[in-house]
Coordinates of C-alpha atoms and ligand atoms in Angstrom, one line a residue:
M1 CA 20.8 -8.2 0.8
N2 CA 22.2 -4.7 0.6
M3 CA 23.6 -4.2 -2.9
T4 CA 24.1 -0.8 -4.2
L5 CA 22.5 0.3 -7.5
A6 CA 26.0 0.7 -9.0
E7 CA 26.8 -2.9 -8.1
I8 CA 23.6 -4.1 -9.7
E9 CA 24.1 -2.1 -12.8
K10 CA 27.6 -3.6 -13.2
R11 CA 26.0 -7.1 -13.5
F12 CA 24.4 -6.0 -16.8
E13 CA 27.7 -5.2 -18.5
N14 CA 28.0 -8.5 -20.3
I15 CA 24.4 -9.1 -21.2
P16 CA 23.5 -8.3 -24.8
R17 CA 21.3 -5.2 -25.0
K18 CA 20.2 -2.8 -27.6
R19 CA 19.5 0.6 -26.1
L20 CA 16.2 1.7 -27.4
V21 CA 14.2 2.9 -24.3
F22 CA 14.3 6.6 -23.4
T23 CA 15.6 6.3 -19.8
P24 CA 14.9 7.2 -17.2
T25 CA 11.3 7.2 -18.1
P26 CA 9.4 10.2 -16.6
F27 CA 8.4 10.3 -13.0
H28 CA 5.8 12.8 -11.7
K29 CA 3.3 13.4 -8.9
L30 CA -0.5 13.5 -9.4
E31 CA -0.9 16.8 -7.6
N32 CA -4.7 17.0 -7.6
M33 CA -5.5 13.4 -6.8
S34 CA -2.8 13.4 -4.1
K35 CA -4.6 16.3 -2.4
D36 CA -8.0 14.8 -3.0
Y37 CA -7.1 11.5 -1.2
G38 CA -4.3 12.5 1.2
V39 CA -1.9 10.0 -0.3
D40 CA 1.1 11.0 -2.4
I41 CA 0.6 9.3 -5.7
Y42 CA 3.5 9.3 -8.2
M43 CA 3.4 8.0 -11.7
K44 CA 6.2 6.1 -13.4
R45 CA 5.6 6.6 -17.1
E46 CA 6.6 3.3 -18.8
D47 CA 4.0 4.3 -21.5
L48 CA 6.4 7.0 -22.6
S49 CA 9.3 4.6 -23.0
G50 CA 10.5 5.0 -26.6
P51 CA 10.2 6.4 -30.0
S52 CA 6.6 5.3 -30.5
T53 CA 3.8 7.4 -29.1
F54 CA 2.4 4.1 -27.8
G55 CA 5.1 2.7 -25.5
G56 CA 4.7 0.4 -22.6
N57 CA 6.3 -2.2 -20.4
K58 CA 7.3 -4.5 -23.2
T59 CA 10.0 -2.1 -24.4
R60 CA 12.5 -2.7 -21.6
K61 CA 12.2 -6.4 -22.2
L62 CA 12.7 -5.9 -25.9
E63 CA 16.0 -4.2 -25.4
F64 CA 17.4 -7.5 -24.2
I65 CA 15.4 -9.7 -26.7
L66 CA 16.6 -7.5 -29.6
G67 CA 20.1 -7.2 -28.2
Q68 CA 20.4 -11.0 -28.2
A69 CA 18.7 -11.3 -31.6
L70 CA 21.2 -8.8 -33.1
E71 CA 24.0 -10.8 -31.6
N72 CA 22.5 -14.0 -33.1
K73 CA 22.2 -12.2 -36.5
V74 CA 18.5 -12.9 -36.7
D75 CA 16.6 -12.0 -39.9
Y76 CA 13.1 -12.5 -38.7
L77 CA 11.4 -12.4 -35.3
I78 CA 8.0 -14.1 -35.0
T79 CA 5.5 -13.5 -32.2
Y80 CA 1.8 -14.0 -31.7
G81 CA -1.1 -12.6 -29.7
A82 CA -4.6 -11.4 -30.0
Y83 CA -5.6 -8.8 -32.7
Q84 CA -5.1 -5.9 -30.4
S85 CA -1.9 -7.2 -28.7
N86 CA 0.3 -4.4 -27.2
A87 CA 3.3 -6.7 -27.2
C88 CA 3.0 -7.5 -31.0
M89 CA 2.8 -3.8 -31.8
Q90 CA 5.8 -3.0 -29.5
M91 CA 7.9 -5.8 -30.8
T92 CA 7.3 -4.4 -34.3
T93 CA 8.5 -0.9 -33.4
F94 CA 11.7 -2.3 -32.0
C95 CA 12.3 -4.7 -34.9
N96 CA 12.0 -1.7 -37.2
S97 CA 14.6 0.2 -35.2
C98 CA 16.9 -2.9 -35.4
D99 CA 16.3 -3.7 -39.1
I100 CA 14.9 -7.1 -38.2
K101 CA 11.7 -8.2 -40.0
P102 CA 8.7 -8.7 -37.7
I103 CA 6.1 -11.4 -38.3
L104 CA 2.9 -11.5 -36.3
F105 CA 0.5 -14.4 -36.0
L106 CA -2.7 -13.0 -34.6
G107 CA -5.4 -15.3 -33.2
D108 CA -9.0 -14.4 -33.9
T109 CA -10.2 -14.7 -30.3
K110 CA -13.5 -12.9 -31.0
N111 CA -14.4 -14.5 -34.3
Q112 CA -14.1 -11.3 -36.2
G113 CA -12.7 -12.8 -39.4
V114 CA -10.0 -10.9 -41.4
P115 CA -10.7 -7.3 -40.4
T116 CA -11.3 -4.7 -43.1
N117 CA -11.4 -1.7 -40.8
L118 CA -8.1 -1.6 -38.9
T119 CA -8.2 0.0 -35.4
G120 CA -5.9 0.4 -32.4
N121 CA -2.7 -1.7 -32.2
L122 CA -3.7 -3.7 -35.3
L123 CA -3.8 -0.5 -37.3
L124 CA -0.4 0.6 -35.8
S125 CA 1.2 -2.8 -36.5
N126 CA 0.0 -2.5 -40.1
I127 CA 1.4 1.0 -40.4
L128 CA 4.6 -0.2 -39.0
G129 CA 4.8 -2.8 -41.8
A130 CA 4.7 -6.0 -39.8
E131 CA 3.9 -9.2 -41.8
I132 CA 0.5 -10.1 -40.3
N133 CA -1.0 -13.6 -40.5
Y134 CA -4.6 -13.9 -39.2
V135 CA -5.5 -17.3 -37.6
S136 CA -9.1 -18.3 -37.3
K137 CA -10.4 -20.5 -34.4
P138 CA -10.5 -24.2 -35.2
E139 CA -14.0 -25.9 -34.9
P140 CA -16.1 -25.4 -32.8
T141 CA -15.6 -21.7 -33.2
D142 CA -18.1 -20.9 -30.5
S143 CA -15.9 -22.5 -27.9
V144 CA -14.8 -20.3 -25.0
D145 CA -11.6 -22.3 -24.6
L146 CA -8.9 -20.5 -26.5
N147 CA -6.2 -23.1 -26.1
P148 CA -7.1 -24.9 -29.4
L149 CA -6.7 -21.5 -31.2
W150 CA -3.3 -20.8 -29.6
L151 CA -2.1 -24.3 -30.5
K152 CA -3.2 -23.6 -34.1
V153 CA -1.4 -20.2 -34.0
I154 CA 1.8 -21.8 -32.8
D155 CA 1.5 -24.6 -35.4
E156 CA 1.2 -22.1 -38.2
A157 CA 4.0 -19.9 -36.8
N158 CA 6.2 -23.0 -36.7
K159 CA 5.5 -23.8 -40.3
K160 CA 6.4 -20.2 -41.3
K161 CA 9.7 -20.5 -39.3
E162 CA 10.6 -23.8 -41.1
E163 CA 9.8 -22.3 -44.5
L164 CA 12.0 -19.3 -43.9
E165 CA 14.8 -21.4 -42.5
S166 CA 14.7 -23.6 -45.5
Q167 CA 15.4 -20.5 -47.5
G168 CA 18.5 -19.8 -45.4
Y169 CA 17.1 -17.2 -43.0
K170 CA 17.7 -17.0 -39.3
V171 CA 14.4 -16.9 -37.4
E172 CA 13.5 -16.8 -33.7
F173 CA 10.3 -16.8 -31.7
V174 CA 9.4 -14.3 -29.1
P175 CA 6.8 -15.7 -26.7
V176 CA 3.4 -14.1 -26.2
G177 CA 3.6 -10.8 -24.3
C178 CA 7.3 -10.6 -25.1
T179 CA 7.8 -12.7 -22.0
H180 CA 11.1 -14.0 -23.3
E181 CA 13.6 -15.2 -20.7
Y182 CA 16.2 -12.7 -22.1
G183 CA 13.8 -10.0 -21.0
W184 CA 13.1 -11.1 -17.5
V185 CA 16.1 -9.1 -16.1
A186 CA 14.8 -5.9 -17.6
Y187 CA 12.6 -4.6 -14.8
T188 CA 15.5 -4.8 -12.3
L189 CA 16.6 -1.6 -14.1
L190 CA 13.1 -0.1 -13.7
F191 CA 13.3 -0.7 -10.0
K192 CA 16.6 1.0 -9.9
E193 CA 15.2 4.0 -11.6
L194 CA 12.3 4.1 -9.1
L195 CA 14.7 4.1 -6.2
E196 CA 16.7 6.9 -7.8
Q197 CA 13.7 9.0 -8.8
S198 CA 11.9 8.7 -5.4
S199 CA 15.1 9.6 -3.6
A200 CA 15.7 12.6 -5.9
N201 CA 12.1 13.7 -5.0
G202 CA 13.0 13.4 -1.3
F203 CA 11.0 10.4 -0.2
E204 CA 11.0 6.6 0.3
M205 CA 8.4 4.6 -1.5
D206 CA 5.8 2.7 0.7
Y207 CA 4.1 1.0 -2.2
I208 CA 4.5 0.2 -5.8
F209 CA 1.3 -0.7 -7.7
H210 CA 1.3 -2.2 -11.3
T211 CA -0.9 -4.1 -13.6
N212 CA 0.1 -7.8 -13.8
G213 CA -0.4 -10.0 -16.8
S214 CA 2.0 -12.5 -18.3
G215 CA 4.5 -12.0 -15.5
G216 CA 7.3 -10.4 -17.5
S217 CA 7.7 -7.5 -15.2
L218 CA 7.1 -8.5 -11.6
P219 CA 9.8 -11.1 -11.1
A220 CA 12.7 -8.7 -11.8
M221 CA 11.1 -6.1 -9.5
I222 CA 10.9 -8.7 -6.7
A223 CA 14.5 -9.7 -7.4
A224 CA 15.6 -6.0 -7.3
K225 CA 13.8 -5.4 -4.1
L226 CA 15.5 -8.4 -2.5
M227 CA 18.9 -7.3 -3.8
T228 CA 18.7 -3.8 -2.5
G229 CA 16.9 -4.6 0.7
S230 CA 14.3 -1.9 -0.1
K231 CA 11.3 -1.8 2.3
V232 CA 8.7 -1.0 -0.4
K233 CA 5.6 -3.3 -0.8
I234 CA 4.9 -4.3 -4.4
I235 CA 1.2 -4.8 -5.1
S236 CA 0.2 -6.6 -8.3
I237 CA -3.3 -6.0 -9.7
N238 CA -3.9 -9.0 -12.0
V239 CA -5.9 -8.9 -15.3
R240 CA -5.4 -12.7 -15.7
S241 CA -5.6 -15.3 -13.0
W242 CA -2.4 -16.8 -11.6
K243 CA -4.2 -19.5 -9.6
E244 CA -3.0 -23.1 -10.0
G245 CA -3.9 -24.6 -13.4
N246 CA -3.3 -21.4 -15.3
L247 CA -0.5 -20.7 -17.7
I248 CA 1.3 -18.5 -15.2
T249 CA 1.2 -19.1 -11.5
K250 CA 3.2 -18.0 -8.4
K251 CA 5.5 -20.9 -9.1
T252 CA 6.3 -19.5 -12.6
C253 CA 7.1 -16.2 -11.0
L254 CA 9.3 -17.9 -8.4
D255 CA 11.3 -19.6 -11.2
R256 CA 11.7 -16.3 -13.0
V257 CA 12.9 -14.5 -9.9
K258 CA 15.5 -17.2 -9.5
Y259 CA 16.4 -16.9 -13.2
V260 CA 17.1 -13.2 -12.7
F261 CA 19.4 -13.8 -9.8
D262 CA 21.2 -16.5 -11.8
R263 CA 21.5 -14.4 -14.9
L264 CA 23.0 -11.5 -12.9
D265 CA 25.2 -13.9 -11.0
I266 CA 23.9 -13.0 -7.6
P267 CA 23.2 -15.6 -4.9
C268 CA 19.4 -16.3 -4.7
P269 CA 17.4 -15.9 -1.4
S270 CA 15.2 -18.8 -0.3
D271 CA 11.9 -19.7 -2.0
E272 CA 10.0 -18.5 1.2
E273 CA 11.6 -15.0 1.0
I274 CA 10.6 -14.7 -2.7
Y275 CA 7.1 -16.0 -2.2
A276 CA 6.7 -13.5 0.7
E277 CA 7.2 -10.6 -1.8
M278 CA 4.3 -11.7 -4.1
N279 CA 1.2 -9.7 -3.4
I280 CA -1.1 -10.9 -6.2
D281 CA -4.6 -9.4 -6.1
E282 CA -7.2 -11.0 -8.4
N283 CA -10.1 -8.9 -7.1
Y284 CA -10.1 -6.5 -10.1
M285 CA -10.4 -8.9 -13.0
H286 CA -14.2 -8.9 -13.2
P287 CA -16.0 -9.3 -15.6
G288 CA -13.0 -10.7 -17.6
Y289 CA -9.9 -9.9 -19.6
G290 CA -10.5 -7.1 -22.1
I291 CA -14.1 -6.5 -20.9
P292 CA -14.7 -3.1 -19.3
N293 CA -15.4 -2.9 -15.6
P294 CA -17.8 -0.1 -14.7
D295 CA -15.9 0.9 -11.5
A296 CA -12.6 0.8 -13.2
Q297 CA -14.0 3.0 -16.0
K298 CA -14.9 5.6 -13.3
S299 CA -11.2 5.7 -12.2
I300 CA -10.1 6.1 -15.8
K301 CA -12.4 9.1 -16.2
E302 CA -11.4 10.5 -12.8
V303 CA -7.6 10.5 -13.6
A304 CA -8.3 11.9 -17.1
R305 CA -10.4 14.7 -15.6
R306 CA -8.3 15.5 -12.6
E307 CA -4.8 15.1 -14.1
G308 CA -5.1 15.0 -17.9
M309 CA -3.7 11.5 -18.0
F310 CA -4.9 8.4 -19.8
V311 CA -4.9 4.9 -18.4
D312 CA -6.6 2.2 -20.6
P313 CA -9.6 -0.1 -19.9
T314 CA -7.7 -3.4 -20.4
Y315 CA -4.5 -2.9 -18.5
S316 CA -3.2 0.3 -16.9
G317 CA -6.7 1.5 -16.0
R318 CA -7.4 -1.8 -14.1
G319 CA -4.2 -1.5 -12.1
F320 CA -4.9 2.2 -11.4
H321 CA -8.4 1.4 -10.3
G322 CA -7.0 -1.2 -7.9
L323 CA -4.7 1.4 -6.4
M324 CA -7.6 3.9 -6.0
D325 CA -9.7 1.2 -4.3
Y326 CA -6.9 0.4 -1.8
I327 CA -6.7 4.1 -1.0
K328 CA -10.4 4.6 -0.6
K329 CA -10.7 1.5 1.7
G330 CA -7.7 2.8 3.7
I331 CA -5.6 -0.4 2.9
V332 CA -3.1 2.2 1.7
P333 CA -3.2 4.5 4.7
A334 CA -3.3 8.4 4.4
G335 CA 0.1 9.9 4.2
S336 CA 1.6 7.0 2.2
K337 CA 3.9 7.4 -0.7
V338 CA 2.8 5.4 -3.6
V339 CA 4.2 4.9 -7.1
F340 CA 2.0 3.5 -9.9
I341 CA 3.8 2.1 -12.9
H342 CA 2.0 3.1 -16.0
T343 CA 2.6 0.1 -18.2
G344 CA 1.0 1.6 -21.4
G345 CA -1.9 0.2 -23.4
S346 CA -3.2 3.5 -24.8
G347 CA -3.7 1.9 -28.2
S348 CA -6.9 0.2 -26.8
F349 CA -8.7 3.6 -26.6
F350 CA -8.9 3.3 -30.4
S351 CA -9.6 -0.4 -30.8
D352 CA -13.1 -1.7 -30.0
P353 CA -15.8 1.0 -29.4
K354 CA -17.4 -1.2 -26.8
L355 CA -14.3 -0.8 -24.6
V356 CA -14.8 3.0 -24.3
K357 CA -18.4 3.8 -24.9
D358 CA -19.1 4.4 -21.2
L359 CA -16.2 6.8 -20.9
Y360 CA -17.9 9.9 -22.3
Ligands
PLP1 C1 1.7 -6.7 -21.0 C2 1.1 -5.6 -20.3 C3 1.0 -5.6 -18.9 C4 1.3 -6.8 -18.1 O1 2.7 -6.9 -18.0 P1 3.4 -8.3 -17.7 O2 4.8 -8.1 -17.7 O3 2.9 -9.2 -18.9 O4 2.8 -8.9 -16.5 C5 0.4 -4.5 -18.3 N1 0.0 -3.4 -19.0 C6 0.1 -3.3 -20.3 C7 -0.4 -2.1 -21.0 C8 0.6 -4.4 -21.1 O5 0.7 -4.4 -22.4

């Protein structure tokens, strides 16, 4: 396909959207590290996406989720996640802007009980005034399987919804990670900005790297790439596995890419063409979600010390480390033009001291 950016933008005209993101988000070159490694590394600052200091990649999705919620005259939005969820905090910021009341159900994944000292995103969500419900693990609490906890969380959230509805309020759910279908189209517009900003800087992108989690961002980037016929290669550094049997798989991503085409009323390419754009790398998840990786921590320190920029241990630092490893191994060859999407996550620097104790 060879659609122009204006043609794509026009498809958004009739989709409810509440403009809240400061667009275009900043785009800049890492001058020192580009010289150090002989690769032109640019940053797309989705962490600087809105009124909060702690933005991130949930905000573009929230423009569409909140746009629809406002149209539906919703009083409360309920979402859930772990204590330090970026998505819960970001949904709260946008609910506040839209005068919709945010309710969070936070699962106690680490058996911490009801916290007395608030840190990181949990602190921010409290300052922002979200109604917060803590949900403890069902027995046995030492189980590593978190599914029973999330089922309990959803059950309690459902009860809350019914209770509010019986009082006459309009209540909607936002899925974990703000991965709501209304939001899946959002990153088409990020891709459009990347094409505009790289072109304004006089180059064509060879690679886009990003940190991949619940699959709310990648599908629309793949869709936009196919719509525009761009040659860029999108590399996704996963922090959670997408292998068969997990909550999200490549098939989920395929379905979401198709949804994006459908929503924008553009004919969809074949499954094979879509699958061919998925470059999912699961080599940087070790030793597990939310547990620091010593090599990734080195990359986090390096970019802080060379460029004065922060990428966090749970998300953006993992993806950035993946990019640096590709460059060091020559998989991204010298002279390449690379864009890294900074998806946010800086709240985690101030959450659990164990995440950051090897950074100084
Ligand atoms: C949610 C999140 C991601 C992953 O994005 P998905 O759209 O869920 O794949 C990456 N980085 C940060 C900081 C996030 O909060």
